[in-house]
Short mmCIF file of C-alpha atoms in Angstrom, two decimals:
data_model
loop_
_atom_site.label_atom_id
_atom_site.label_comp_id
_atom_site.label_asym_id
_atom_site.label_seq_id
_atom_site.Cartn_x
_atom_site.Cartn_y
_atom_site.Cartn_z
CA MET A 1 66.53 0.99 -170.60
CA TYR A 2 68.02 -0.35 -173.94
CA GLN A 3 67.04 2.43 -176.31
CA PRO A 4 69.55 5.05 -175.16
CA LEU A 5 72.30 2.55 -175.83
CA ASN A 6 71.90 2.98 -179.63
CA LEU A 7 72.01 -0.72 -180.29
CA THR A 8 71.86 -2.45 -183.68
CA ILE A 9 70.10 -5.85 -183.69
CA GLY A 10 71.17 -8.19 -186.58
CA VAL A 11 69.05 -10.95 -187.95
CA THR A 12 70.23 -13.83 -190.00
CA VAL A 13 67.81 -15.79 -192.28
CA PHE A 14 68.23 -18.43 -194.92
CA ALA A 15 66.09 -18.67 -197.90
CA VAL A 16 67.35 -21.28 -200.27
CA GLY A 17 65.53 -23.23 -203.12
CA LYS A 18 61.73 -22.89 -202.74
CA TYR A 19 62.03 -21.10 -199.41
CA THR A 20 62.46 -17.83 -201.09
CA CYS A 21 58.64 -17.63 -201.12
CA PHE A 22 58.64 -16.88 -197.40
CA ILE A 23 60.78 -13.83 -197.68
CA ARG A 24 58.10 -11.29 -198.08
CA PRO A 25 55.88 -12.41 -195.28
CA PHE A 26 58.87 -12.71 -192.95
CA LEU A 27 60.29 -9.21 -193.77
CA GLU A 28 57.00 -7.47 -193.93
CA SER A 29 55.92 -8.83 -190.50
CA ALA A 30 59.35 -8.12 -189.07
CA GLU A 31 59.02 -4.51 -190.08
CA LYS A 32 55.92 -4.41 -188.24
CA PHE A 33 56.70 -6.30 -184.97
CA PHE A 34 60.57 -6.95 -184.64
CA MET A 35 62.55 -4.56 -182.47
CA ARG A 36 60.61 -1.44 -183.36
CA GLY A 37 62.57 1.72 -182.61
CA TYR A 38 65.85 -0.04 -182.91
CA GLN A 39 68.42 -0.14 -185.64
CA VAL A 40 68.07 -3.60 -187.45
CA HIS A 41 70.24 -5.27 -189.98
CA TYR A 42 68.84 -8.25 -191.88
CA TYR A 43 71.38 -10.65 -193.31
CA LEU A 44 69.45 -12.59 -195.93
CA PHE A 45 71.36 -15.73 -197.35
CA THR A 46 70.08 -17.10 -200.56
CA HIS A 47 71.11 -19.02 -203.64
CA ASP A 48 68.88 -16.67 -205.94
CA PRO A 49 69.32 -12.95 -205.07
CA ALA A 50 67.09 -12.05 -208.01
CA ALA A 51 64.31 -13.95 -206.37
CA VAL A 52 64.37 -11.60 -203.36
CA PRO A 53 61.37 -9.32 -203.35
CA LYS A 54 61.51 -5.58 -202.74
CA VAL A 55 60.17 -4.98 -199.31
CA PRO A 56 60.17 -1.40 -197.97
CA LEU A 57 62.14 -1.00 -194.72
CA GLY A 58 61.66 1.61 -192.06
CA PRO A 59 64.32 4.14 -191.01
CA GLY A 60 67.41 2.71 -189.44
CA ARG A 61 66.69 -0.74 -191.02
CA LEU A 62 68.92 -2.39 -193.62
CA LEU A 63 68.88 -5.56 -195.71
CA SER A 64 72.01 -7.30 -196.86
CA ILE A 65 71.48 -10.05 -199.50
CA ILE A 66 74.33 -12.56 -199.30
CA PRO A 67 74.52 -15.33 -202.16
CA ILE A 68 75.29 -18.79 -200.88
CA GLN A 69 75.46 -22.15 -202.55
CA GLY A 70 72.32 -24.14 -202.82
CA HIS A 71 72.38 -27.79 -202.04
CA SER A 72 70.31 -30.82 -203.28
CA GLN A 73 69.65 -32.05 -199.68
CA TRP A 74 67.63 -29.82 -197.43
CA GLU A 75 69.56 -31.41 -194.34
CA GLU A 76 72.81 -30.13 -195.74
CA ILE A 77 71.53 -26.66 -196.24
CA SER A 78 70.14 -26.65 -192.69
CA MET A 79 73.39 -27.90 -191.14
CA ARG A 80 75.60 -25.41 -193.10
CA ARG A 81 73.88 -22.45 -191.47
CA MET A 82 76.01 -22.70 -188.25
CA GLU A 83 79.31 -22.38 -190.29
CA THR A 84 77.81 -19.63 -192.58
CA ILE A 85 76.70 -17.58 -189.57
CA SER A 86 80.03 -17.78 -187.74
CA LYS A 87 81.75 -16.70 -190.95
CA LEU A 88 79.45 -13.75 -191.38
CA ILE A 89 80.19 -12.69 -187.81
CA ALA A 90 83.92 -12.95 -188.30
CA LYS A 91 83.81 -11.16 -191.66
CA ARG A 92 81.43 -8.19 -190.89
CA ALA A 93 78.65 -8.76 -188.32
CA HIS A 94 80.90 -8.36 -185.32
CA GLN A 95 81.42 -4.68 -186.40
CA GLU A 96 77.93 -3.98 -187.61
CA VAL A 97 75.59 -5.36 -184.92
CA ASP A 98 75.61 -5.58 -180.99
CA TYR A 99 73.19 -8.51 -180.83
CA LEU A 100 72.29 -11.04 -183.43
CA PHE A 101 69.29 -13.29 -183.82
CA CYS A 102 69.34 -16.42 -186.08
CA LEU A 103 65.74 -17.10 -187.25
CA ASP A 104 64.08 -19.61 -189.51
CA VAL A 105 62.43 -17.91 -192.64
CA ASP A 106 59.38 -19.93 -192.89
CA MET A 107 57.79 -18.02 -190.02
CA VAL A 108 56.06 -14.63 -189.33
CA PHE A 109 55.90 -12.22 -186.60
CA ARG A 110 52.38 -11.74 -185.22
CA ASN A 111 52.97 -9.61 -182.09
CA PRO A 112 55.90 -7.44 -180.81
CA TRP A 113 59.25 -8.91 -180.29
CA GLY A 114 61.30 -6.43 -178.36
CA PRO A 115 64.21 -5.67 -176.07
CA GLU A 116 62.96 -8.14 -173.49
CA THR A 117 64.54 -10.69 -175.74
CA LEU A 118 68.08 -9.29 -175.49
CA GLY A 119 70.53 -11.28 -173.57
CA ASP A 120 74.13 -12.51 -173.57
CA LEU A 121 73.00 -15.96 -175.05
CA VAL A 122 69.43 -16.61 -175.95
CA ALA A 123 67.41 -19.82 -176.69
CA ALA A 124 63.77 -20.49 -177.32
CA ILE A 125 61.67 -23.44 -175.82
CA HIS A 126 60.39 -25.47 -178.69
CA PRO A 127 56.60 -25.38 -178.88
CA GLY A 128 56.30 -29.18 -179.07
CA TYR A 129 58.04 -30.01 -175.95
CA PHE A 130 57.51 -27.33 -173.04
CA ALA A 131 55.08 -29.68 -171.12
CA VAL A 132 56.95 -32.93 -171.59
CA SER A 133 59.58 -34.91 -169.48
CA ARG A 134 63.21 -34.79 -170.54
CA GLN A 135 63.22 -38.46 -171.42
CA GLN A 136 60.80 -37.63 -174.32
CA PHE A 137 62.89 -34.86 -175.73
CA PRO A 138 64.01 -35.75 -179.24
CA TYR A 139 67.64 -35.40 -178.41
CA GLU A 140 70.22 -37.40 -180.36
CA ARG A 141 70.41 -40.61 -178.32
CA ARG A 142 73.23 -42.39 -180.09
CA GLN A 143 76.40 -42.08 -178.03
CA VAL A 144 78.63 -42.06 -181.12
CA SER A 145 77.21 -38.65 -182.09
CA ALA A 146 78.74 -35.31 -180.81
CA ALA A 147 75.14 -34.27 -180.21
CA PHE A 148 74.46 -37.13 -177.69
CA VAL A 149 72.38 -36.33 -174.63
CA ALA A 150 71.63 -38.93 -171.91
CA TYR A 151 68.06 -39.73 -170.73
CA ASN A 152 68.76 -38.20 -167.23
CA GLU A 153 70.27 -35.05 -168.80
CA GLY A 154 68.64 -31.88 -170.28
CA ASP A 155 66.81 -28.63 -169.09
CA PHE A 156 64.49 -27.67 -171.96
CA TYR A 157 64.24 -28.83 -175.52
CA TYR A 158 65.02 -25.62 -177.54
CA GLY A 159 63.94 -24.90 -180.98
CA GLY A 160 66.61 -24.62 -183.78
CA ALA A 161 64.56 -21.98 -185.40
CA VAL A 162 65.39 -19.15 -182.81
CA PHE A 163 68.60 -18.47 -181.09
CA GLY A 164 70.80 -15.51 -180.50
CA GLY A 165 72.52 -13.00 -178.20
CA ARG A 166 75.55 -10.77 -178.01
CA VAL A 167 77.37 -11.18 -181.29
CA ALA A 168 80.54 -12.55 -179.73
CA ARG A 169 78.59 -15.29 -177.92
CA VAL A 170 76.74 -16.22 -180.88
CA TYR A 171 80.12 -16.57 -182.74
CA GLU A 172 81.36 -18.93 -180.04
CA PHE A 173 78.10 -20.86 -180.05
CA THR A 174 77.85 -21.33 -183.86
CA ARG A 175 81.51 -22.19 -184.07
CA GLY A 176 81.02 -24.96 -181.43
CA CYS A 177 78.04 -26.29 -183.05
CA HIS A 178 79.72 -26.42 -186.43
CA THR A 179 82.90 -28.22 -184.98
CA ALA A 180 80.51 -30.84 -183.47
CA ILE A 181 78.60 -31.16 -186.88
CA LEU A 182 82.06 -31.89 -188.60
CA ALA A 183 82.92 -34.40 -185.96
CA ASP A 184 79.77 -36.23 -186.78
CA LYS A 185 80.31 -36.01 -190.39
CA ALA A 186 83.84 -37.44 -190.14
CA ASN A 187 82.09 -40.41 -188.32
CA GLY A 188 79.57 -40.76 -190.96
CA ILE A 189 76.54 -39.86 -188.71
CA MET A 190 73.95 -37.16 -189.00
CA ALA A 191 72.20 -36.12 -185.80
CA ALA A 192 68.36 -36.77 -185.43
CA TRP A 193 67.26 -33.19 -185.98
CA GLN A 194 70.38 -31.90 -187.77
CA GLU A 195 71.75 -28.73 -186.20
CA GLU A 196 68.90 -28.52 -183.78
CA SER A 197 70.39 -31.62 -182.02
CA HIS A 198 73.77 -30.00 -181.68
CA LEU A 199 72.24 -26.75 -180.65
CA ASN A 200 70.43 -28.64 -177.86
CA ARG A 201 73.61 -30.43 -176.65
CA ARG A 202 75.52 -27.13 -176.66
CA PHE A 203 72.87 -25.36 -174.56
CA ILE A 204 73.15 -27.97 -171.79
CA TRP A 205 76.89 -27.27 -171.25
CA HIS A 206 76.65 -23.58 -172.16
CA LYS A 207 73.45 -22.46 -170.60
CA PRO A 208 71.49 -19.65 -172.18
CA SER A 209 71.33 -16.44 -170.08
CA THR A 210 67.85 -15.77 -171.50
CA VAL A 211 65.23 -18.42 -172.38
CA LEU A 212 62.30 -17.32 -174.61
CA SER A 213 58.89 -18.88 -173.93
CA PRO A 214 56.93 -20.52 -176.78
CA GLU A 215 55.26 -17.15 -177.45
CA TYR A 216 58.49 -16.55 -179.25
CA LEU A 217 58.48 -19.82 -181.33
CA TRP A 218 55.05 -21.28 -181.94
CA ASP A 219 53.52 -23.76 -184.26
CA ASP A 220 50.05 -22.63 -185.50
CA ARG A 221 49.03 -26.17 -186.06
CA LYS A 222 48.95 -26.61 -182.38
CA PRO A 223 45.88 -25.44 -180.31
CA GLN A 224 46.79 -22.35 -178.28
CA PRO A 225 46.91 -23.40 -174.53
CA PRO A 226 45.82 -21.04 -171.83
CA SER A 227 49.40 -20.55 -170.52
CA LEU A 228 50.13 -18.78 -173.97
CA LYS A 229 48.86 -15.29 -173.65
CA LEU A 230 50.31 -14.09 -176.98
CA ILE A 231 51.79 -15.57 -180.03
CA ARG A 232 54.62 -13.52 -181.29
CA PHE A 233 56.54 -15.59 -183.86
CA SER A 234 55.02 -18.70 -185.52
CA THR A 235 55.16 -21.06 -188.44
CA VAL A 236 53.63 -20.29 -191.74
CA ASP A 237 51.35 -22.95 -192.99
CA LYS A 238 53.28 -24.93 -195.65
CA ASP A 239 53.60 -28.10 -197.58
CA THR A 240 56.87 -29.45 -196.30
CA SER A 241 57.31 -32.20 -198.78
CA TRP A 242 56.86 -29.95 -201.80
CA LEU A 243 59.24 -27.35 -200.33
CA ARG A 244 62.10 -29.85 -199.78
CA SER A 245 61.81 -31.50 -203.07
CA MET B 1 75.81 -33.38 -163.58
CA VAL B 2 72.48 -34.98 -162.78
CA TYR B 3 69.67 -32.77 -161.32
CA ALA B 4 65.86 -32.59 -161.54
CA GLN B 5 64.36 -31.25 -164.80
CA PRO B 6 63.11 -27.58 -164.71
CA LYS B 7 59.39 -27.64 -165.60
CA ALA B 8 58.36 -24.82 -167.85
CA LEU B 9 54.76 -24.95 -166.51
CA THR B 10 55.59 -25.21 -162.79
CA PRO B 11 56.55 -21.88 -161.02
CA SER B 12 59.35 -22.36 -158.42
CA ARG B 13 57.50 -20.12 -155.87
CA LYS B 14 53.89 -19.36 -155.98
CA ASP B 15 53.88 -17.09 -152.91
CA VAL B 16 56.45 -14.43 -153.98
CA LEU B 17 57.45 -12.56 -156.89
CA VAL B 18 60.55 -14.15 -158.45
CA LEU B 19 61.26 -11.71 -161.32
CA THR B 20 61.13 -7.86 -161.51
CA PRO B 21 59.27 -6.13 -164.35
CA TRP B 22 62.68 -5.35 -165.97
CA LEU B 23 63.38 -9.18 -165.90
CA ALA B 24 65.94 -9.27 -163.00
CA PRO B 25 65.62 -12.35 -160.95
CA ILE B 26 64.48 -11.87 -157.24
CA ILE B 27 66.54 -14.46 -155.37
CA TRP B 28 64.43 -16.73 -152.94
CA GLU B 29 65.16 -20.14 -151.65
CA GLY B 30 63.71 -22.63 -154.29
CA THR B 31 64.37 -20.35 -157.32
CA PHE B 32 67.80 -21.73 -157.96
CA ASN B 33 69.95 -24.82 -158.11
CA ILE B 34 73.23 -23.93 -156.38
CA ASP B 35 75.06 -26.91 -157.97
CA ILE B 36 74.53 -25.69 -161.42
CA LEU B 37 75.49 -22.13 -160.39
CA ASN B 38 78.58 -23.23 -158.54
CA GLU B 39 79.84 -25.06 -161.45
CA GLN B 40 79.29 -22.03 -163.74
CA PHE B 41 81.21 -19.66 -161.35
CA ARG B 42 84.07 -22.14 -160.66
CA LEU B 43 84.57 -22.45 -164.31
CA GLN B 44 85.26 -18.73 -164.41
CA ASN B 45 87.54 -19.03 -161.39
CA THR B 46 85.56 -16.33 -159.71
CA THR B 47 86.92 -14.14 -156.98
CA VAL B 48 84.49 -12.34 -154.69
CA GLY B 49 85.45 -9.37 -152.49
CA LEU B 50 83.49 -8.61 -149.35
CA THR B 51 83.90 -5.10 -147.98
CA VAL B 52 83.09 -4.47 -144.31
CA PHE B 53 83.55 -1.36 -142.11
CA ALA B 54 84.66 -1.72 -138.55
CA ILE B 55 85.12 1.78 -137.21
CA LYS B 56 85.60 2.64 -133.58
CA LYS B 57 83.59 0.38 -131.36
CA TYR B 58 82.23 -1.65 -134.26
CA VAL B 59 85.46 -3.71 -134.27
CA VAL B 60 83.65 -5.94 -131.70
CA PHE B 61 81.40 -7.31 -134.57
CA LEU B 62 84.37 -8.50 -136.69
CA LYS B 63 84.83 -11.90 -135.04
CA LEU B 64 81.34 -13.24 -135.44
CA PHE B 65 80.99 -11.65 -138.81
CA LEU B 66 84.10 -13.27 -140.13
CA GLU B 67 83.60 -16.58 -138.40
CA THR B 68 80.06 -16.96 -139.80
CA ALA B 69 81.29 -15.74 -143.23
CA GLU B 70 83.82 -18.61 -143.30
CA GLN B 71 80.95 -21.04 -142.67
CA HIS B 72 78.33 -19.64 -145.12
CA PHE B 73 79.70 -17.02 -147.50
CA MET B 74 80.87 -18.16 -150.99
CA VAL B 75 82.23 -21.33 -149.67
CA GLY B 76 84.28 -23.26 -152.33
CA HIS B 77 85.17 -19.92 -154.22
CA LYS B 78 87.93 -17.46 -153.90
CA VAL B 79 87.20 -14.75 -151.30
CA ILE B 80 88.99 -11.60 -150.22
CA TYR B 81 87.67 -9.86 -147.14
CA TYR B 82 88.38 -6.08 -147.17
CA VAL B 83 88.12 -4.94 -143.58
CA PHE B 84 88.11 -1.04 -143.43
CA THR B 85 89.05 0.04 -139.94
CA ASP B 86 90.67 2.82 -137.86
CA ARG B 87 91.93 0.21 -135.46
CA PRO B 88 93.97 -2.37 -137.32
CA ALA B 89 95.38 -3.82 -134.13
CA ASP B 90 91.91 -4.82 -133.06
CA VAL B 91 91.06 -6.93 -136.15
CA PRO B 92 90.73 -10.49 -134.82
CA GLN B 93 92.82 -13.42 -136.09
CA VAL B 94 90.11 -15.58 -137.65
CA PRO B 95 91.26 -18.80 -139.27
CA LEU B 96 90.40 -18.74 -142.91
CA GLY B 97 89.77 -21.56 -145.32
CA ALA B 98 91.74 -22.33 -148.46
CA GLY B 99 91.63 -19.65 -151.30
CA ARG B 100 90.33 -17.04 -148.78
CA LYS B 101 92.34 -14.09 -147.46
CA LEU B 102 91.86 -10.97 -145.46
CA VAL B 103 93.22 -7.46 -146.24
CA VAL B 104 93.08 -4.72 -143.55
CA LEU B 105 92.57 -1.24 -144.96
CA THR B 106 93.30 1.47 -142.45
CA VAL B 107 91.07 4.45 -142.81
CA ARG B 108 90.06 7.61 -140.73
CA ASN B 109 86.89 7.65 -138.59
CA TYR B 110 84.29 10.32 -138.29
CA THR B 111 82.69 11.63 -135.12
CA ARG B 112 79.10 11.37 -136.32
CA TRP B 113 77.90 7.75 -136.95
CA GLN B 114 75.91 9.19 -140.02
CA ASP B 115 79.17 10.38 -141.50
CA VAL B 116 80.93 6.91 -140.70
CA SER B 117 78.11 5.34 -142.72
CA MET B 118 78.01 7.77 -145.54
CA HIS B 119 81.75 7.89 -146.09
CA ARG B 120 81.60 4.26 -146.92
CA MET B 121 80.61 5.08 -150.35
CA GLU B 122 83.58 7.28 -150.85
CA MET B 123 85.96 4.74 -149.54
CA ILE B 124 84.61 1.84 -151.60
CA SER B 125 84.81 3.93 -154.82
CA ARG B 126 88.32 5.02 -154.16
CA PHE B 127 89.57 1.59 -153.37
CA SER B 128 87.52 0.07 -156.34
CA GLU B 129 89.65 2.13 -158.68
CA GLN B 130 92.75 1.59 -156.88
CA ARG B 131 92.77 -2.07 -156.08
CA PHE B 132 89.51 -3.98 -156.20
CA LEU B 133 89.42 -3.79 -159.95
CA HIS B 134 92.64 -5.84 -160.18
CA GLU B 135 91.93 -8.25 -157.36
CA VAL B 136 88.31 -9.42 -157.59
CA ASP B 137 85.56 -9.97 -160.06
CA TYR B 138 82.58 -9.05 -157.85
CA LEU B 139 82.19 -6.85 -154.65
CA VAL B 140 79.79 -7.47 -151.89
CA CYS B 141 79.31 -4.39 -149.55
CA ALA B 142 78.05 -5.50 -146.22
CA ASP B 143 77.33 -4.06 -142.77
CA VAL B 144 79.46 -5.49 -139.95
CA ASP B 145 76.88 -5.68 -137.15
CA MET B 146 75.37 -8.88 -138.68
CA LYS B 147 76.14 -12.54 -138.85
CA PHE B 148 75.74 -15.18 -141.54
CA SER B 149 73.31 -17.87 -140.48
CA ASP B 150 72.72 -19.72 -143.74
CA HIS B 151 74.09 -20.04 -147.29
CA VAL B 152 75.04 -16.88 -149.11
CA GLY B 153 76.62 -17.79 -152.47
CA VAL B 154 77.03 -17.25 -156.03
CA GLU B 155 73.35 -17.11 -156.65
CA ILE B 156 73.64 -13.34 -155.70
CA LEU B 157 76.34 -12.37 -158.17
CA SER B 158 75.50 -10.37 -161.24
CA ALA B 159 76.38 -6.95 -162.54
CA LEU B 160 74.49 -4.98 -159.97
CA PHE B 161 72.42 -6.17 -157.05
CA GLY B 162 70.35 -4.71 -154.19
CA THR B 163 68.55 -6.32 -151.34
CA LEU B 164 64.96 -5.94 -150.23
CA HIS B 165 64.60 -4.01 -146.90
CA PRO B 166 62.99 -6.56 -144.49
CA GLY B 167 60.77 -3.77 -143.06
CA PHE B 168 59.23 -2.77 -146.44
CA TYR B 169 59.01 -5.67 -148.78
CA SER B 170 55.22 -5.71 -148.51
CA SER B 171 54.64 -2.02 -148.20
CA SER B 172 53.38 0.42 -150.84
CA ARG B 173 55.84 2.78 -152.38
CA GLU B 174 54.19 5.68 -150.79
CA ALA B 175 55.28 4.24 -147.38
CA PHE B 176 58.80 3.74 -148.42
CA THR B 177 61.15 5.97 -146.30
CA TYR B 178 62.72 7.50 -149.49
CA GLU B 179 63.99 11.00 -149.17
CA ARG B 180 60.92 13.32 -149.88
CA ARG B 181 62.50 16.68 -149.96
CA PRO B 182 63.17 17.82 -153.59
CA LYS B 183 66.15 19.87 -152.46
CA SER B 184 68.02 16.56 -151.89
CA GLN B 185 69.91 14.68 -154.60
CA ALA B 186 68.12 11.56 -153.19
CA TYR B 187 64.72 12.93 -153.68
CA ILE B 188 62.13 10.38 -154.99
CA PRO B 189 58.53 11.50 -155.63
CA ARG B 190 55.64 9.57 -154.07
CA ASP B 191 54.52 8.04 -157.38
CA GLU B 192 57.90 6.44 -158.12
CA GLY B 193 60.06 3.60 -156.88
CA ASP B 194 60.23 -0.13 -157.42
CA PHE B 195 61.50 -1.33 -154.07
CA TYR B 196 62.98 -0.14 -150.86
CA TYR B 197 66.49 -1.42 -150.82
CA MET B 198 68.71 -1.81 -147.64
CA GLY B 199 72.00 0.01 -147.49
CA ALA B 200 73.52 -2.79 -145.54
CA PHE B 201 73.96 -5.27 -148.41
CA PHE B 202 74.61 -4.43 -152.05
CA GLY B 203 77.14 -5.29 -154.66
CA GLY B 204 77.94 -6.38 -158.21
CA SER B 205 80.72 -6.29 -160.69
CA VAL B 206 83.70 -4.05 -159.57
CA VAL B 207 82.79 -1.57 -162.33
CA GLU B 208 79.20 -1.32 -161.41
CA VAL B 209 79.92 -0.99 -157.75
CA TYR B 210 82.47 1.71 -158.51
CA ARG B 211 79.89 3.60 -160.50
CA LEU B 212 77.22 3.25 -157.81
CA THR B 213 79.47 4.29 -154.94
CA LYS B 214 80.97 7.19 -156.84
CA ALA B 215 77.57 8.47 -157.74
CA CYS B 216 76.26 8.23 -154.24
CA HIS B 217 79.26 9.93 -152.73
CA GLN B 218 78.99 12.78 -155.32
CA ALA B 219 75.33 13.16 -154.55
CA MET B 220 76.08 13.31 -150.71
CA VAL B 221 78.78 16.02 -151.40
CA GLU B 222 76.25 17.98 -153.40
CA ASP B 223 73.59 17.63 -150.65
CA LYS B 224 76.19 18.85 -147.98
CA ALA B 225 76.94 21.86 -150.11
CA ASN B 226 73.24 22.58 -150.22
CA GLY B 227 72.96 22.18 -146.44
CA ILE B 228 70.85 19.01 -146.42
CA GLU B 229 71.36 15.47 -145.27
CA ALA B 230 69.24 12.63 -146.69
CA VAL B 231 66.77 11.13 -144.20
CA TRP B 232 68.52 7.70 -144.21
CA HIS B 233 71.91 8.91 -145.31
CA ASP B 234 73.60 6.62 -147.75
CA GLU B 235 70.65 4.22 -147.96
CA SER B 236 68.64 7.17 -149.35
CA HIS B 237 71.18 7.78 -152.07
CA LEU B 238 71.43 4.03 -152.77
CA ASN B 239 67.67 3.89 -153.23
CA LYS B 240 67.73 6.77 -155.74
CA TYR B 241 70.61 5.19 -157.69
CA LEU B 242 69.00 1.79 -158.04
CA LEU B 243 65.70 3.53 -159.29
CA TYR B 244 67.47 4.94 -162.31
CA HIS B 245 70.07 2.26 -162.64
CA LYS B 246 68.14 -0.89 -162.23
CA PRO B 247 69.83 -3.83 -160.51
CA THR B 248 70.34 -7.00 -162.59
CA LYS B 249 69.45 -9.24 -159.48
CA VAL B 250 67.46 -8.27 -156.29
CA LEU B 251 67.89 -10.28 -153.16
CA SER B 252 64.89 -11.28 -151.07
CA PRO B 253 64.81 -10.23 -147.40
CA GLU B 254 66.24 -13.72 -146.74
CA TYR B 255 69.61 -11.99 -147.34
CA MET B 256 68.83 -9.12 -144.70
CA TRP B 257 66.79 -10.06 -141.78
CA ASP B 258 66.30 -9.10 -138.03
CA GLN B 259 64.81 -12.04 -136.11
CA GLN B 260 64.36 -10.12 -132.94
CA LEU B 261 62.22 -7.39 -134.61
CA LEU B 262 60.44 -9.54 -137.27
CA GLY B 263 60.39 -13.16 -136.08
CA TRP B 264 60.49 -16.07 -138.66
CA PRO B 265 57.41 -15.88 -141.08
CA SER B 266 56.60 -18.89 -143.13
CA ILE B 267 57.47 -16.90 -146.34
CA MET B 268 61.25 -17.03 -145.25
CA LYS B 269 62.45 -20.51 -146.03
CA LYS B 270 65.93 -19.59 -144.94
CA LEU B 271 67.40 -16.74 -142.82
CA ARG B 272 70.81 -16.16 -144.26
CA TYR B 273 72.30 -12.89 -143.05
CA VAL B 274 70.79 -11.53 -139.73
CA ALA B 275 71.22 -8.56 -137.31
CA VAL B 276 73.25 -9.18 -134.27
CA PRO B 277 71.53 -7.58 -131.33
CA LYS B 278 73.35 -4.31 -130.26
CA ASN B 279 72.84 -1.38 -127.93
CA HIS B 280 72.68 1.48 -130.40
CA GLN B 281 73.39 4.20 -127.91
CA ALA B 282 76.49 2.44 -126.54
CA ILE B 283 77.99 1.48 -129.84
CA ARG B 284 77.48 4.65 -131.65
CA ASN B 285 79.29 6.95 -129.09
#
């Protein structure tokens, strides 16, 4: 149904500091599994363009390397992604792609990720919280924060590592999150899980049209439950403390 | 808004299919929270158009249709009833709730009931372009010889929806009464087909309903030129269209039922839009 529409799917991915080591496995696995048969445009944000390996891309697939400022604090890098993505869309992505996915780089594709994931506004269920009550979701619980969610609210706990949709919707979404992040900053507060907290709050009031199961955002350190028939996108084994130093 | 948490590992219904293979929701009671949906659609200030044809003796069905629509159809949202009739003087005065109005569209009739039925496609497509596009966000196209007996609301709204025919929802596709003669534009071979949709209840955004009704009308014109009339008239053409232009939502037979013929099986948690008993011979003459 989607192929005749000649769609271009964009992907934003951030590789700052030591995270450049994840670029090759991310891109190589994406070439194998992500939106095969579609036009794809990767937008790779990095502080060190020279560190980006040459990964061969299939026909109709492009890579744009966009330099950004590094930051000493990993939380800061993480939070600035919302602003960076919205600026990218305003500047060029709105003309270059129909749909945009915003993915974490420290992940690999293990099985097909296709047009079933396309929707107006797409979120993915966090692998740690799909079988848990909303009271246990790690929402930001301090009322002073713009990301606050009360104990009797919430649908699912979504992972910050995967979101997307039609490019115009992603623009509104990232702008909204960034505004909330700035509000918190002005009040000297940083949400419990950085932009993931803001993403979660925003998805309660602007519900996603498509929700991806944990097949699309898995943590390989977890045992695979019977309900999970296939793992499509999952974490790369890594030493977090070293990476963030 | 406070509501129960959705559970990722608990299906809303275990006895029925709630999603088509192309990921369109199939709407059954229990699959949706109407409060969440109402809020979403009210935020958009949605207006829904309901088209209904009351030609010749069928005007007699209007009163009950409209009175029950007032009770059950899109309550709380803006509604415009578009009543197509050849007898404008016989359109009953039914009191309407706030934000709801009725427009009478005077049209010609046809001698044969099959032609009355089929020309609805032409009329809806023509008026979609001329006026519906500017007046409503969604169109629902319904048969008049029916009544609303339970909630029919915004849960049905999407770009394009069809309704499962209550006689065929558990049948194999070979048994569907598709048009089987290759000469007809409505032809569907025995190894194809998703569902058998009922011609009495379909809809979507104005643009998509326009495309559907225009395509069906053109297909019927082509058939006429080739000296053939599809076995179930506009319903045959509707089914062909929805096979190749898949609906974005599918309504369960809760939205199209005949209690006299089919009773009330346990799988139907609600009967929302049901046939009104009629004498076919008397009414079609």
